[in-house]
Amino acid sequence: MNLRKTILLTALVVIGLGLTGCKKKEQPVPSSPANPKAAASTATTVEQTTCPVMDGNPINKKVFVEYKGKKVYFCCADCKAVFEKDPEKYIAKLPQFAK
Ligand SMILES: [Zn+2]
């Protein structure tokens, strides 16, 4: 009998915790559906931030080339020239060609 009571109490506590847990989870839910949207929007407008040639160098938005219909940015004109010699070598590093 005592065991049953304990099990019941435990069950109630678990259910109670589960409910409060759900309520707590429901608050961030509005941001959760926004996440796939954010992911989708980032998928369409992938931000390239680093130069694929000079790995890790921040890009200069004035230095870019269009490759396969997508803009590829570089940190300097030299990198652009290097990229154009062998684009396939560098597109693997570019988020806009990730898919
Ligand atoms: Zn460069």
CSV table of C-alpha atoms and ligand atoms in Angstrom, one decimal:
chain,number,residue,atom,x,y,z
A,1,MET,CA,0.0,0.0,0.0
A,2,ASN,CA,2.8,2.4,0.9
A,3,LEU,CA,4.6,1.5,-2.3
A,4,ARG,CA,1.5,2.3,-4.3
A,5,LYS,CA,1.1,5.7,-2.5
A,6,THR,CA,4.8,6.4,-3.3
A,7,ILE,CA,4.3,5.4,-6.9
A,8,LEU,CA,1.2,7.6,-7.1
A,9,LEU,CA,2.9,10.5,-5.5
A,10,THR,CA,5.9,10.1,-7.8
A,11,ALA,CA,3.6,9.9,-10.8
A,12,LEU,CA,1.8,13.1,-9.7
A,13,VAL,CA,5.1,14.8,-9.1
A,14,VAL,CA,6.4,13.7,-12.5
A,15,ILE,CA,3.1,14.8,-14.1
A,16,GLY,CA,3.3,18.1,-12.3
A,17,LEU,CA,6.9,18.7,-13.3
A,18,GLY,CA,6.0,17.6,-16.8
A,19,LEU,CA,3.2,20.2,-16.9
A,20,THR,CA,5.3,23.0,-15.5
A,21,GLY,CA,8.0,21.9,-17.9
A,22,CYS,CA,5.6,22.1,-20.8
A,23,LYS,CA,4.4,25.5,-19.7
A,24,LYS,CA,8.0,26.7,-19.5
A,25,LYS,CA,8.7,25.3,-22.9
A,26,GLU,CA,5.7,26.9,-24.4
A,27,GLN,CA,7.1,30.4,-23.8
A,28,PRO,CA,10.0,30.0,-26.1
A,29,VAL,CA,7.8,28.2,-28.7
A,30,PRO,CA,6.9,31.4,-30.6
A,31,SER,CA,10.6,31.7,-31.2
A,32,SER,CA,10.9,28.1,-32.2
A,33,PRO,CA,8.7,28.3,-35.3
A,34,ALA,CA,10.7,31.5,-36.1
A,35,ASN,CA,13.9,29.5,-36.2
A,36,PRO,CA,13.0,27.4,-39.3
A,37,LYS,CA,12.0,30.7,-40.9
A,38,ALA,CA,15.3,32.3,-39.9
A,39,ALA,CA,17.1,29.2,-41.2
A,40,ALA,CA,15.2,29.4,-44.5
A,41,SER,CA,15.9,33.1,-44.8
A,42,THR,CA,19.6,32.5,-44.2
A,43,ALA,CA,19.5,29.7,-46.7
A,44,THR,CA,18.4,32.1,-49.4
A,45,THR,CA,20.6,35.0,-48.4
A,46,VAL,CA,23.7,33.2,-47.1
A,47,GLU,CA,26.1,35.6,-45.8
A,48,GLN,CA,29.7,35.0,-46.8
A,49,THR,CA,31.8,36.7,-44.2
A,50,THR,CA,35.3,35.4,-44.9
A,51,CYS,CA,37.5,35.2,-48.0
A,52,PRO,CA,37.7,31.7,-49.4
A,53,VAL,CA,41.3,32.2,-50.7
A,54,MET,CA,42.8,33.9,-47.7
A,55,ASP,CA,41.0,31.6,-45.3
A,56,GLY,CA,39.4,33.6,-42.5
A,57,ASN,CA,40.1,37.0,-43.8
A,58,PRO,CA,37.1,39.3,-43.7
A,59,ILE,CA,35.6,40.0,-47.1
A,60,ASN,CA,35.6,43.4,-48.8
A,61,LYS,CA,32.1,43.7,-50.3
A,62,LYS,CA,33.5,45.8,-53.2
A,63,VAL,CA,35.7,42.9,-54.3
A,64,PHE,CA,33.5,40.1,-55.7
A,65,VAL,CA,32.9,38.0,-58.7
A,66,GLU,CA,29.8,36.3,-59.9
A,67,TYR,CA,30.3,32.6,-60.2
A,68,LYS,CA,27.4,30.3,-61.2
A,69,GLY,CA,25.0,33.1,-60.6
A,70,LYS,CA,26.2,33.7,-57.0
A,71,LYS,CA,28.3,36.4,-55.7
A,72,VAL,CA,31.6,35.4,-54.2
A,73,TYR,CA,33.4,38.0,-52.1
A,74,PHE,CA,37.1,38.3,-51.4
A,75,CYS,CA,39.2,40.3,-49.1
A,76,CYS,CA,41.2,41.8,-52.0
A,77,ALA,CA,41.5,41.8,-55.8
A,78,ASP,CA,44.5,39.4,-55.7
A,79,CYS,CA,42.3,36.7,-54.1
A,80,LYS,CA,39.6,37.3,-56.7
A,81,ALA,CA,42.3,36.6,-59.4
A,82,VAL,CA,43.4,33.4,-57.6
A,83,PHE,CA,39.8,32.3,-57.3
A,84,GLU,CA,39.1,32.8,-61.0
A,85,LYS,CA,42.0,30.6,-61.9
A,86,ASP,CA,40.6,27.7,-59.9
A,87,PRO,CA,37.1,28.4,-58.6
A,88,GLU,CA,36.2,24.8,-57.9
A,89,LYS,CA,39.0,24.6,-55.4
A,90,TYR,CA,37.4,27.3,-53.3
A,91,ILE,CA,33.6,27.0,-53.6
A,92,ALA,CA,33.7,24.2,-51.1
A,93,LYS,CA,34.5,26.8,-48.5
A,94,LEU,CA,31.7,29.1,-49.5
A,95,PRO,CA,28.3,28.8,-47.7
A,96,GLN,CA,26.4,29.9,-50.7
A,97,PHE,CA,27.6,26.8,-52.5
A,98,ALA,CA,27.2,24.5,-49.5
A,99,LYS,CA,24.1,22.7,-51.0
B,1,ZN,ZN,42.8,38.7,-50.3
